[in-house]
């Protein structure tokens, strides 16, 4: 109830600002709420934050925080003029600040001056080599310009210091997948699973990477993680079921003419049955197609009748 009341209060406050007739005190309170809740309201913050600054009604304790907030919002809206106006004031007030330097770099990025932004970030990192915000900005520039090697280096530098940042590990995994460095991508996902073992998507993504990499050992490991994703979703994730079913078939292909163990045959059968059942429940018009796919691709010696799922 407390959270619901807080959300309702914020929405009412935001409505007053959007109306265009809010007082300076209301705008100031709104900007403070956006900062504290880490919300993204770029257009409103840029427009009304700039007006609040021009009014001269801000106290010293919030004046420069609002300048920084407006700069980021204005750059998000590609309103370079407002961003530069606020940035010039910050640079005059804090000429040697690394924090202000990061904002300068972001303004260069917004203007498409990627090389200048990188040069500035490198200079700032000489002053503050473990500054996480700047390391991430550098990685973002490298990523935006298509320099995957540079982005990998920047993210590795960042993760050397901030090892618990799962978002950074996920971004690094994405780059490794793009460059087909699947073993490195798998390592990134292992770090994420360690940090968040109950998130089924982490297990699912790790399994998909191993399945894509191929090889008997990777497929067997992938099968375990697909099975974990199925378990964590109570058998209701079609993507995990597809992965488990496909993985069970692929593992069997490596066995050649050897007889498939009973538990593995059962895994293939059960995942196929569950897929058909879900389609009959959620998407009946495609259920026959899925059943045909499962039956035609079956490697079980028990025949296709094992996949028949009765209608409820």
PDB file of C-alpha atoms in Angstrom:
ATOM      1  CA  UNK A   1       0.000   0.000   0.000  1.00  0.00           C
ATOM      2  CA  UNK A   2       2.821   2.383   0.839  1.00  0.00           C
ATOM      3  CA  UNK A   3       4.441   1.817  -2.558  1.00  0.00           C
ATOM      4  CA  UNK A   4       1.117   2.290  -4.354  1.00  0.00           C
ATOM      5  CA  UNK A   5       0.551   5.555  -2.494  1.00  0.00           C
ATOM      6  CA  UNK A   6       4.053   6.745  -3.370  1.00  0.00           C
ATOM      7  CA  UNK A   7       3.523   5.964  -7.055  1.00  0.00           C
ATOM      8  CA  UNK A   8       0.182   7.784  -7.059  1.00  0.00           C
ATOM      9  CA  UNK A   9       1.760  10.826  -5.396  1.00  0.00           C
ATOM     10  CA  UNK A  10       4.534  10.925  -7.980  1.00  0.00           C
ATOM     11  CA  UNK A  11       2.080  10.624 -10.869  1.00  0.00           C
ATOM     12  CA  UNK A  12       0.063  13.511  -9.492  1.00  0.00           C
ATOM     13  CA  UNK A  13       3.233  15.580  -9.170  1.00  0.00           C
ATOM     14  CA  UNK A  14       4.252  14.718 -12.726  1.00  0.00           C
ATOM     15  CA  UNK A  15       0.812  15.663 -14.014  1.00  0.00           C
ATOM     16  CA  UNK A  16       1.197  19.120 -12.482  1.00  0.00           C
ATOM     17  CA  UNK A  17       4.535  19.599 -14.250  1.00  0.00           C
ATOM     18  CA  UNK A  18       3.197  18.328 -17.573  1.00  0.00           C
ATOM     19  CA  UNK A  19       0.299  20.765 -17.293  1.00  0.00           C
ATOM     20  CA  UNK A  20       2.808  23.591 -17.703  1.00  0.00           C
ATOM     21  CA  UNK A  21       1.580  25.692 -14.781  1.00  0.00           C
ATOM     22  CA  UNK A  22       3.619  24.168 -11.958  1.00  0.00           C
ATOM     23  CA  UNK A  23       5.377  26.473  -9.533  1.00  0.00           C
ATOM     24  CA  UNK A  24       9.153  26.503  -9.170  1.00  0.00           C
ATOM     25  CA  UNK A  25       8.801  24.667  -5.856  1.00  0.00           C
ATOM     26  CA  UNK A  26       6.754  21.921  -7.545  1.00  0.00           C
ATOM     27  CA  UNK A  27       9.279  21.576 -10.374  1.00  0.00           C
ATOM     28  CA  UNK A  28      12.115  21.412  -7.861  1.00  0.00           C
ATOM     29  CA  UNK A  29      10.319  18.685  -5.922  1.00  0.00           C
ATOM     30  CA  UNK A  30       9.638  16.768  -9.149  1.00  0.00           C
ATOM     31  CA  UNK A  31      13.298  16.902 -10.225  1.00  0.00           C
ATOM     32  CA  UNK A  32      14.338  15.699  -6.785  1.00  0.00           C
ATOM     33  CA  UNK A  33      11.969  12.727  -7.013  1.00  0.00           C
ATOM     34  CA  UNK A  34      13.252  11.815 -10.485  1.00  0.00           C
ATOM     35  CA  UNK A  35      16.843  11.877  -9.199  1.00  0.00           C
ATOM     36  CA  UNK A  36      16.140   9.863  -6.078  1.00  0.00           C
ATOM     37  CA  UNK A  37      14.095   7.224  -7.890  1.00  0.00           C
ATOM     38  CA  UNK A  38      16.548   7.130 -10.823  1.00  0.00           C
ATOM     39  CA  UNK A  39      13.763   7.636 -13.351  1.00  0.00           C
ATOM     40  CA  UNK A  40      14.135   8.611 -16.987  1.00  0.00           C
ATOM     41  CA  UNK A  41      11.939  11.606 -17.772  1.00  0.00           C
ATOM     42  CA  UNK A  42      14.292  13.368 -20.144  1.00  0.00           C
ATOM     43  CA  UNK A  43      11.899  15.700 -21.948  1.00  0.00           C
ATOM     44  CA  UNK A  44      10.262  17.059 -18.801  1.00  0.00           C
ATOM     45  CA  UNK A  45      13.544  17.338 -16.918  1.00  0.00           C
ATOM     46  CA  UNK A  46      15.254  19.139 -19.794  1.00  0.00           C
ATOM     47  CA  UNK A  47      12.424  21.617 -20.430  1.00  0.00           C
ATOM     48  CA  UNK A  48      11.382  22.498 -16.898  1.00  0.00           C
ATOM     49  CA  UNK A  49      14.780  21.983 -15.284  1.00  0.00           C
ATOM     50  CA  UNK A  50      16.229  24.603 -17.619  1.00  0.00           C
ATOM     51  CA  UNK A  51      13.420  27.013 -16.673  1.00  0.00           C
ATOM     52  CA  UNK A  52      14.048  26.363 -12.987  1.00  0.00           C
ATOM     53  CA  UNK A  53      17.749  27.152 -13.377  1.00  0.00           C
ATOM     54  CA  UNK A  54      16.966  30.377 -15.240  1.00  0.00           C
ATOM     55  CA  UNK A  55      14.563  31.427 -12.480  1.00  0.00           C
ATOM     56  CA  UNK A  56      17.464  31.719 -10.046  1.00  0.00           C
ATOM     57  CA  UNK A  57      15.373  30.175  -7.273  1.00  0.00           C
ATOM     58  CA  UNK A  58      17.568  27.129  -6.648  1.00  0.00           C
ATOM     59  CA  UNK A  59      19.562  26.932  -3.449  1.00  0.00           C
ATOM     60  CA  UNK A  60      23.272  26.108  -3.386  1.00  0.00           C
ATOM     61  CA  UNK A  61      22.630  22.549  -2.148  1.00  0.00           C
ATOM     62  CA  UNK A  62      20.769  21.582  -5.342  1.00  0.00           C
ATOM     63  CA  UNK A  63      21.928  24.088  -7.941  1.00  0.00           C
ATOM     64  CA  UNK A  64      24.728  22.039  -9.457  1.00  0.00           C
ATOM     65  CA  UNK A  65      22.909  18.722  -9.084  1.00  0.00           C
ATOM     66  CA  UNK A  66      20.088  20.123 -11.195  1.00  0.00           C
ATOM     67  CA  UNK A  67      22.598  21.428 -13.760  1.00  0.00           C
ATOM     68  CA  UNK A  68      24.021  17.902 -14.101  1.00  0.00           C
ATOM     69  CA  UNK A  69      20.534  16.373 -14.264  1.00  0.00           C
ATOM     70  CA  UNK A  70      19.439  18.789 -16.988  1.00  0.00           C
ATOM     71  CA  UNK A  71      22.594  18.185 -19.048  1.00  0.00           C
ATOM     72  CA  UNK A  72      22.043  14.422 -19.156  1.00  0.00           C
ATOM     73  CA  UNK A  73      18.337  14.862 -19.963  1.00  0.00           C
ATOM     74  CA  UNK A  74      19.034  17.441 -22.676  1.00  0.00           C
ATOM     75  CA  UNK A  75      21.623  15.201 -24.331  1.00  0.00           C
ATOM     76  CA  UNK A  76      19.082  12.382 -24.230  1.00  0.00           C
ATOM     77  CA  UNK A  77      16.680  14.647 -26.129  1.00  0.00           C
ATOM     78  CA  UNK A  78      19.413  15.885 -28.483  1.00  0.00           C
ATOM     79  CA  UNK A  79      18.891  19.413 -27.179  1.00  0.00           C
ATOM     80  CA  UNK A  80      22.560  20.304 -27.447  1.00  0.00           C
ATOM     81  CA  UNK A  81      21.992  24.014 -26.847  1.00  0.00           C
ATOM     82  CA  UNK A  82      20.562  23.539 -23.334  1.00  0.00           C
ATOM     83  CA  UNK A  83      23.237  20.948 -22.517  1.00  0.00           C
ATOM     84  CA  UNK A  84      26.072  23.264 -23.588  1.00  0.00           C
ATOM     85  CA  UNK A  85      24.620  26.199 -21.671  1.00  0.00           C
ATOM     86  CA  UNK A  86      24.496  24.234 -18.422  1.00  0.00           C
ATOM     87  CA  UNK A  87      27.814  22.529 -19.087  1.00  0.00           C
ATOM     88  CA  UNK A  88      29.640  25.828 -19.546  1.00  0.00           C
ATOM     89  CA  UNK A  89      28.478  26.912 -16.070  1.00  0.00           C
ATOM     90  CA  UNK A  90      29.654  23.657 -14.510  1.00  0.00           C
ATOM     91  CA  UNK A  91      33.034  23.865 -16.252  1.00  0.00           C
ATOM     92  CA  UNK A  92      33.498  27.396 -14.970  1.00  0.00           C
ATOM     93  CA  UNK A  93      32.584  26.380 -11.429  1.00  0.00           C
ATOM     94  CA  UNK A  94      34.501  23.054 -11.390  1.00  0.00           C
ATOM     95  CA  UNK A  95      37.259  23.341 -14.042  1.00  0.00           C
ATOM     96  CA  UNK A  96      39.248  20.292 -12.894  1.00  0.00           C
ATOM     97  CA  UNK A  97      36.369  17.977 -12.008  1.00  0.00           C
ATOM     98  CA  UNK A  98      36.455  14.452 -13.442  1.00  0.00           C
ATOM     99  CA  UNK A  99      32.687  14.287 -13.004  1.00  0.00           C
ATOM    100  CA  UNK A 100      32.217  17.374 -15.152  1.00  0.00           C
ATOM    101  CA  UNK A 101      34.727  15.939 -17.614  1.00  0.00           C
ATOM    102  CA  UNK A 102      32.475  12.920 -18.061  1.00  0.00           C
ATOM    103  CA  UNK A 103      29.606  15.255 -18.943  1.00  0.00           C
ATOM    104  CA  UNK A 104      31.853  16.974 -21.483  1.00  0.00           C
ATOM    105  CA  UNK A 105      32.557  13.593 -23.021  1.00  0.00           C
ATOM    106  CA  UNK A 106      28.868  12.786 -23.216  1.00  0.00           C
ATOM    107  CA  UNK A 107      28.253  16.103 -24.996  1.00  0.00           C
ATOM    108  CA  UNK A 108      30.948  15.185 -27.522  1.00  0.00           C
ATOM    109  CA  UNK A 109      29.279  11.807 -28.027  1.00  0.00           C
ATOM    110  CA  UNK A 110      25.919  13.466 -28.635  1.00  0.00           C
ATOM    111  CA  UNK A 111      27.562  15.651 -31.276  1.00  0.00           C
ATOM    112  CA  UNK A 112      29.066  12.620 -33.008  1.00  0.00           C
ATOM    113  CA  UNK A 113      32.640  13.533 -32.037  1.00  0.00           C
ATOM    114  CA  UNK A 114      33.601  10.015 -31.035  1.00  0.00           C
ATOM    115  CA  UNK A 115      37.395  10.365 -31.347  1.00  0.00           C
ATOM    116  CA  UNK A 116      37.438  13.518 -29.222  1.00  0.00           C
ATOM    117  CA  UNK A 117      35.265  11.820 -26.599  1.00  0.00           C
ATOM    118  CA  UNK A 118      37.629   8.837 -26.422  1.00  0.00           C
ATOM    119  CA  UNK A 119      40.652  11.103 -26.102  1.00  0.00           C
ATOM    120  CA  UNK A 120      38.965  12.963 -23.256  1.00  0.00           C
ATOM    121  CA  UNK A 121      37.960   9.742 -21.474  1.00  0.00           C
ATOM    122  CA  UNK A 122      41.512   8.402 -21.728  1.00  0.00           C
ATOM    123  CA  UNK A 123      42.825  11.633 -20.192  1.00  0.00           C
ATOM    124  CA  UNK A 124      40.275  11.449 -17.386  1.00  0.00           C
ATOM    125  CA  UNK A 125      41.150   7.813 -16.684  1.00  0.00           C
ATOM    126  CA  UNK A 126      44.753   8.832 -16.139  1.00  0.00           C
ATOM    127  CA  UNK A 127      43.483  10.967 -13.270  1.00  0.00           C
ATOM    128  CA  UNK A 128      40.958   8.409 -12.017  1.00  0.00           C
ATOM    129  CA  UNK A 129      41.797   4.950 -13.445  1.00  0.00           C
ATOM    130  CA  UNK A 130      39.030   3.188 -11.460  1.00  0.00           C
ATOM    131  CA  UNK A 131      36.220   5.610 -12.248  1.00  0.00           C
ATOM    132  CA  UNK A 132      33.418   3.232 -13.229  1.00  0.00           C
ATOM    133  CA  UNK A 133      31.230   5.831 -14.939  1.00  0.00           C
ATOM    134  CA  UNK A 134      34.002   6.876 -17.309  1.00  0.00           C
ATOM    135  CA  UNK A 135      35.063   3.291 -18.028  1.00  0.00           C
ATOM    136  CA  UNK A 136      31.468   2.521 -19.027  1.00  0.00           C
ATOM    137  CA  UNK A 137      31.254   5.640 -21.187  1.00  0.00           C
ATOM    138  CA  UNK A 138      34.442   4.568 -22.965  1.00  0.00           C
ATOM    139  CA  UNK A 139      32.983   1.113 -23.581  1.00  0.00           C
ATOM    140  CA  UNK A 140      29.788   2.714 -24.897  1.00  0.00           C
ATOM    141  CA  UNK A 141      31.748   4.832 -27.389  1.00  0.00           C
ATOM    142  CA  UNK A 142      33.714   1.829 -28.634  1.00  0.00           C
ATOM    143  CA  UNK A 143      30.492  -0.126 -28.968  1.00  0.00           C
ATOM    144  CA  UNK A 144      28.731   2.689 -30.823  1.00  0.00           C
ATOM    145  CA  UNK A 145      31.549   2.998 -33.328  1.00  0.00           C
ATOM    146  CA  UNK A 146      31.645  -0.750 -33.979  1.00  0.00           C
ATOM    147  CA  UNK A 147      35.025  -1.280 -32.336  1.00  0.00           C
ATOM    148  CA  UNK A 148      34.244  -4.516 -30.508  1.00  0.00           C
ATOM    149  CA  UNK A 149      37.864  -5.073 -29.542  1.00  0.00           C
ATOM    150  CA  UNK A 150      38.022  -1.697 -27.823  1.00  0.00           C
ATOM    151  CA  UNK A 151      34.672  -2.285 -26.131  1.00  0.00           C
ATOM    152  CA  UNK A 152      35.874  -5.666 -24.824  1.00  0.00           C
ATOM    153  CA  UNK A 153      39.035  -4.077 -23.409  1.00  0.00           C
ATOM    154  CA  UNK A 154      37.083  -1.267 -21.751  1.00  0.00           C
ATOM    155  CA  UNK A 155      34.523  -3.625 -20.226  1.00  0.00           C
ATOM    156  CA  UNK A 156      37.237  -5.960 -18.966  1.00  0.00           C
ATOM    157  CA  UNK A 157      38.977  -2.985 -17.331  1.00  0.00           C
ATOM    158  CA  UNK A 158      35.675  -2.010 -15.738  1.00  0.00           C
ATOM    159  CA  UNK A 159      34.861  -5.534 -14.544  1.00  0.00           C
ATOM    160  CA  UNK A 160      38.303  -5.916 -13.015  1.00  0.00           C
ATOM    161  CA  UNK A 161      37.154  -3.323 -10.484  1.00  0.00           C
ATOM    162  CA  UNK A 162      33.366  -3.782 -10.475  1.00  0.00           C
ATOM    163  CA  UNK A 163      33.025  -7.550 -10.695  1.00  0.00           C
ATOM    164  CA  UNK A 164      29.473  -7.641  -9.305  1.00  0.00           C
ATOM    165  CA  UNK A 165      27.951  -5.604 -12.162  1.00  0.00           C
ATOM    166  CA  UNK A 166      25.815  -8.196 -13.936  1.00  0.00           C
ATOM    167  CA  UNK A 167      24.661  -5.701 -16.581  1.00  0.00           C
ATOM    168  CA  UNK A 168      28.276  -5.200 -17.651  1.00  0.00           C
ATOM    169  CA  UNK A 169      28.831  -8.975 -17.793  1.00  0.00           C
ATOM    170  CA  UNK A 170      25.704  -9.284 -19.955  1.00  0.00           C
ATOM    171  CA  UNK A 171      26.917  -6.565 -22.325  1.00  0.00           C
ATOM    172  CA  UNK A 172      30.309  -8.246 -22.591  1.00  0.00           C
ATOM    173  CA  UNK A 173      28.585 -11.573 -23.308  1.00  0.00           C
ATOM    174  CA  UNK A 174      26.627  -9.916 -26.142  1.00  0.00           C
ATOM    175  CA  UNK A 175      29.837  -8.677 -27.745  1.00  0.00           C
ATOM    176  CA  UNK A 176      31.492 -12.075 -27.449  1.00  0.00           C
ATOM    177  CA  UNK A 177      28.450 -13.690 -29.063  1.00  0.00           C
ATOM    178  CA  UNK A 178      28.614 -11.206 -31.948  1.00  0.00           C
ATOM    179  CA  UNK A 179      32.272 -12.073 -32.476  1.00  0.00           C
ATOM    180  CA  UNK A 180      31.543 -15.832 -32.098  1.00  0.00           C
ATOM    181  CA  UNK A 181      33.781 -16.116 -29.035  1.00  0.00           C
ATOM    182  CA  UNK A 182      31.347 -18.504 -27.385  1.00  0.00           C
ATOM    183  CA  UNK A 183      33.647 -19.809 -24.661  1.00  0.00           C
ATOM    184  CA  UNK A 184      34.222 -16.248 -23.438  1.00  0.00           C
ATOM    185  CA  UNK A 185      30.489 -15.509 -23.631  1.00  0.00           C
ATOM    186  CA  UNK A 186      29.818 -18.647 -21.574  1.00  0.00           C
ATOM    187  CA  UNK A 187      32.277 -17.446 -18.926  1.00  0.00           C
ATOM    188  CA  UNK A 188      30.381 -14.140 -18.673  1.00  0.00           C
ATOM    189  CA  UNK A 189      27.107 -16.000 -18.197  1.00  0.00           C
ATOM    190  CA  UNK A 190      28.657 -18.162 -15.479  1.00  0.00           C
ATOM    191  CA  UNK A 191      29.466 -14.975 -13.559  1.00  0.00           C
ATOM    192  CA  UNK A 192      25.868 -13.799 -13.972  1.00  0.00           C
ATOM    193  CA  UNK A 193      24.417 -17.141 -12.850  1.00  0.00           C
ATOM    194  CA  UNK A 194      26.622 -17.038  -9.757  1.00  0.00           C
ATOM    195  CA  UNK A 195      25.185 -13.625  -8.894  1.00  0.00           C
ATOM    196  CA  UNK A 196      21.556 -14.452  -9.766  1.00  0.00           C
ATOM    197  CA  UNK A 197      21.036 -18.236  -9.716  1.00  0.00           C
ATOM    198  CA  UNK A 198      17.232 -18.076  -9.472  1.00  0.00           C
ATOM    199  CA  UNK A 199      16.726 -16.108 -12.696  1.00  0.00           C
ATOM    200  CA  UNK A 200      15.722 -18.698 -15.296  1.00  0.00           C
ATOM    201  CA  UNK A 201      16.770 -16.442 -18.180  1.00  0.00           C
ATOM    202  CA  UNK A 202      20.387 -16.626 -17.079  1.00  0.00           C
ATOM    203  CA  UNK A 203      20.347 -20.437 -17.211  1.00  0.00           C
ATOM    204  CA  UNK A 204      18.511 -20.362 -20.520  1.00  0.00           C
ATOM    205  CA  UNK A 205      20.921 -17.944 -22.153  1.00  0.00           C
ATOM    206  CA  UNK A 206      23.946 -19.896 -20.896  1.00  0.00           C
ATOM    207  CA  UNK A 207      22.471 -23.108 -22.310  1.00  0.00           C
ATOM    208  CA  UNK A 208      21.827 -21.456 -25.688  1.00  0.00           C
ATOM    209  CA  UNK A 209      25.428 -20.262 -25.887  1.00  0.00           C
ATOM    210  CA  UNK A 210      26.742 -23.763 -25.157  1.00  0.00           C
ATOM    211  CA  UNK A 211      24.305 -25.295 -27.646  1.00  0.00           C
ATOM    212  CA  UNK A 212      25.490 -22.849 -30.316  1.00  0.00           C
ATOM    213  CA  UNK A 213      29.132 -23.617 -29.571  1.00  0.00           C
ATOM    214  CA  UNK A 214      28.423 -27.316 -30.157  1.00  0.00           C
ATOM    215  CA  UNK A 215      30.414 -30.380 -29.228  1.00  0.00           C
ATOM    216  CA  UNK A 216      29.345 -33.323 -27.107  1.00  0.00           C
ATOM    217  CA  UNK A 217      30.504 -31.875 -23.769  1.00  0.00           C
ATOM    218  CA  UNK A 218      28.907 -28.472 -24.391  1.00  0.00           C
ATOM    219  CA  UNK A 219      25.647 -30.102 -25.448  1.00  0.00           C
ATOM    220  CA  UNK A 220      25.480 -32.246 -22.324  1.00  0.00           C
ATOM    221  CA  UNK A 221      26.095 -29.199 -20.136  1.00  0.00           C
ATOM    222  CA  UNK A 222      23.576 -27.155 -22.131  1.00  0.00           C
ATOM    223  CA  UNK A 223      20.975 -29.882 -21.596  1.00  0.00           C
ATOM    224  CA  UNK A 224      21.371 -29.535 -17.822  1.00  0.00           C
ATOM    225  CA  UNK A 225      20.865 -25.782 -17.925  1.00  0.00           C
ATOM    226  CA  UNK A 226      17.896 -26.008 -20.275  1.00  0.00           C
ATOM    227  CA  UNK A 227      16.421 -28.481 -17.788  1.00  0.00           C
ATOM    228  CA  UNK A 228      17.068 -26.034 -14.942  1.00  0.00           C
ATOM    229  CA  UNK A 229      15.287 -23.273 -16.881  1.00  0.00           C
ATOM    230  CA  UNK A 230      12.338 -25.604 -17.435  1.00  0.00           C
ATOM    231  CA  UNK A 231      12.248 -26.436 -13.736  1.00  0.00           C
ATOM    232  CA  UNK A 232      12.436 -22.780 -12.660  1.00  0.00           C
ATOM    233  CA  UNK A 233       9.483 -21.938 -14.929  1.00  0.00           C
ATOM    234  CA  UNK A 234       7.433 -24.992 -13.879  1.00  0.00           C
ATOM    235  CA  UNK A 235       7.543 -26.274 -17.451  1.00  0.00           C
ATOM    236  CA  UNK A 236       5.788 -23.223 -18.899  1.00  0.00           C
ATOM    237  CA  UNK A 237       8.637 -21.667 -20.898  1.00  0.00           C
ATOM    238  CA  UNK A 238       8.357 -22.757 -24.533  1.00  0.00           C
ATOM    239  CA  UNK A 239      11.813 -21.421 -25.351  1.00  0.00           C
ATOM    240  CA  UNK A 240      13.390 -23.563 -22.617  1.00  0.00           C
ATOM    241  CA  UNK A 241      11.400 -26.611 -23.687  1.00  0.00           C
ATOM    242  CA  UNK A 242      12.473 -26.192 -27.306  1.00  0.00           C
ATOM    243  CA  UNK A 243      16.075 -25.943 -26.139  1.00  0.00           C
ATOM    244  CA  UNK A 244      15.815 -29.012 -23.934  1.00  0.00           C
ATOM    245  CA  UNK A 245      14.138 -31.058 -26.662  1.00  0.00           C
ATOM    246  CA  UNK A 246      16.626 -29.976 -29.352  1.00  0.00           C
ATOM    247  CA  UNK A 247      19.553 -30.562 -27.009  1.00  0.00           C
ATOM    248  CA  UNK A 248      18.384 -34.055 -26.117  1.00  0.00           C
ATOM    249  CA  UNK A 249      18.193 -34.904 -29.824  1.00  0.00           C
ATOM    250  CA  UNK A 250      21.609 -33.380 -30.523  1.00  0.00           C
ATOM    251  CA  UNK A 251      23.234 -35.316 -27.676  1.00  0.00           C
ATOM    252  CA  UNK A 252      21.771 -38.514 -29.109  1.00  0.00           C
ATOM    253  CA  UNK A 253      23.363 -37.752 -32.477  1.00  0.00           C
ATOM    254  CA  UNK A 254      26.789 -38.054 -30.860  1.00  0.00           C
ATOM    255  CA  UNK A 255      25.961 -41.545 -29.617  1.00  0.00           C
ATOM    256  CA  UNK A 256      25.776 -42.949 -33.096  1.00  0.00           C
ATOM    257  CA  UNK A 257      24.397 -46.442 -33.088  1.00  0.00           C
ATOM    258  CA  UNK A 258      24.709 -46.822 -29.312  1.00  0.00           C
ATOM    259  CA  UNK A 259      21.466 -47.287 -27.448  1.00  0.00           C
ATOM    260  CA  UNK A 260      20.147 -44.182 -25.748  1.00  0.00           C
ATOM    261  CA  UNK A 261      20.011 -44.439 -21.922  1.00  0.00           C
ATOM    262  CA  UNK A 262      16.494 -44.711 -20.527  1.00  0.00           C
ATOM    263  CA  UNK A 263      16.620 -41.409 -18.589  1.00  0.00           C
ATOM    264  CA  UNK A 264      17.755 -39.494 -21.689  1.00  0.00           C
ATOM    265  CA  UNK A 265      15.051 -41.083 -23.799  1.00  0.00           C
ATOM    266  CA  UNK A 266      12.525 -40.074 -21.152  1.00  0.00           C
ATOM    267  CA  UNK A 267      13.812 -36.479 -21.154  1.00  0.00           C
ATOM    268  CA  UNK A 268      13.352 -36.248 -24.910  1.00  0.00           C
ATOM    269  CA  UNK A 269       9.885 -37.738 -24.685  1.00  0.00           C
ATOM    270  CA  UNK A 270       8.686 -35.560 -21.821  1.00  0.00           C
ATOM    271  CA  UNK A 271       9.947 -32.297 -23.328  1.00  0.00           C
ATOM    272  CA  UNK A 272       8.258 -33.168 -26.628  1.00  0.00           C
ATOM    273  CA  UNK A 273       5.000 -33.998 -24.880  1.00  0.00           C
ATOM    274  CA  UNK A 274       5.049 -30.787 -22.867  1.00  0.00           C
ATOM    275  CA  UNK A 275       5.668 -28.710 -25.995  1.00  0.00           C
ATOM    276  CA  UNK A 276       2.662 -30.236 -27.714  1.00  0.00           C
ATOM    277  CA  UNK A 277       0.537 -29.777 -24.605  1.00  0.00           C
ATOM    278  CA  UNK A 278       1.429 -26.098 -24.267  1.00  0.00           C
ATOM    279  CA  UNK A 279       0.620 -25.425 -27.901  1.00  0.00           C
ATOM    280  CA  UNK A 280      -2.738 -27.179 -27.553  1.00  0.00           C
ATOM    281  CA  UNK A 281      -3.505 -24.986 -24.548  1.00  0.00           C
ATOM    282  CA  UNK A 282      -2.128 -21.651 -25.734  1.00  0.00           C
ATOM    283  CA  UNK A 283      -1.964 -21.833 -29.522  1.00  0.00           C
ATOM    284  CA  UNK A 284      -4.184 -24.701 -30.732  1.00  0.00           C
ATOM    285  CA  UNK A 285      -4.049 -23.677 -34.384  1.00  0.00           C
ATOM    286  CA  UNK A 286      -0.344 -24.598 -34.446  1.00  0.00           C
ATOM    287  CA  UNK A 287      -0.512 -27.654 -32.203  1.00  0.00           C
ATOM    288  CA  UNK A 288      -0.747 -30.111 -35.097  1.00  0.00           C
ATOM    289  CA  UNK A 289       2.336 -28.568 -36.727  1.00  0.00           C
ATOM    290  CA  UNK A 290       4.342 -28.878 -33.519  1.00  0.00           C
ATOM    291  CA  UNK A 291       3.218 -32.465 -32.990  1.00  0.00           C
ATOM    292  CA  UNK A 292       4.241 -33.345 -36.534  1.00  0.00           C
ATOM    293  CA  UNK A 293       7.647 -31.699 -36.008  1.00  0.00           C
ATOM    294  CA  UNK A 294       8.240 -33.546 -32.758  1.00  0.00           C
ATOM    295  CA  UNK A 295       7.126 -36.906 -34.163  1.00  0.00           C
ATOM    296  CA  UNK A 296       9.058 -36.619 -37.425  1.00  0.00           C
ATOM    297  CA  UNK A 297      12.244 -35.667 -35.609  1.00  0.00           C
ATOM    298  CA  UNK A 298      11.930 -38.295 -32.914  1.00  0.00           C
ATOM    299  CA  UNK A 299      14.936 -40.564 -32.451  1.00  0.00           C
ATOM    300  CA  UNK A 300      13.147 -42.755 -29.944  1.00  0.00           C
ATOM    301  CA  UNK A 301      12.616 -46.412 -30.811  1.00  0.00           C
ATOM    302  CA  UNK A 302       9.159 -46.333 -29.211  1.00  0.00           C
ATOM    303  CA  UNK A 303       7.492 -44.727 -32.209  1.00  0.00           C
ATOM    304  CA  UNK A 304       5.735 -41.448 -32.739  1.00  0.00           C
ATOM    305  CA  UNK A 305       2.653 -42.468 -30.758  1.00  0.00           C
ATOM    306  CA  UNK A 306       4.497 -41.615 -27.548  1.00  0.00           C
ATOM    307  CA  UNK A 307       3.953 -37.903 -28.296  1.00  0.00           C
ATOM    308  CA  UNK A 308       0.178 -38.031 -28.483  1.00  0.00           C
ATOM    309  CA  UNK A 309      -1.324 -35.720 -25.881  1.00  0.00           C
ATOM    310  CA  UNK A 310      -5.004 -36.130 -25.143  1.00  0.00           C
ATOM    311  CA  UNK A 311      -7.317 -33.163 -25.303  1.00  0.00           C
ATOM    312  CA  UNK A 312      -8.694 -31.935 -22.005  1.00  0.00           C
TER     313      UNK A 312
END
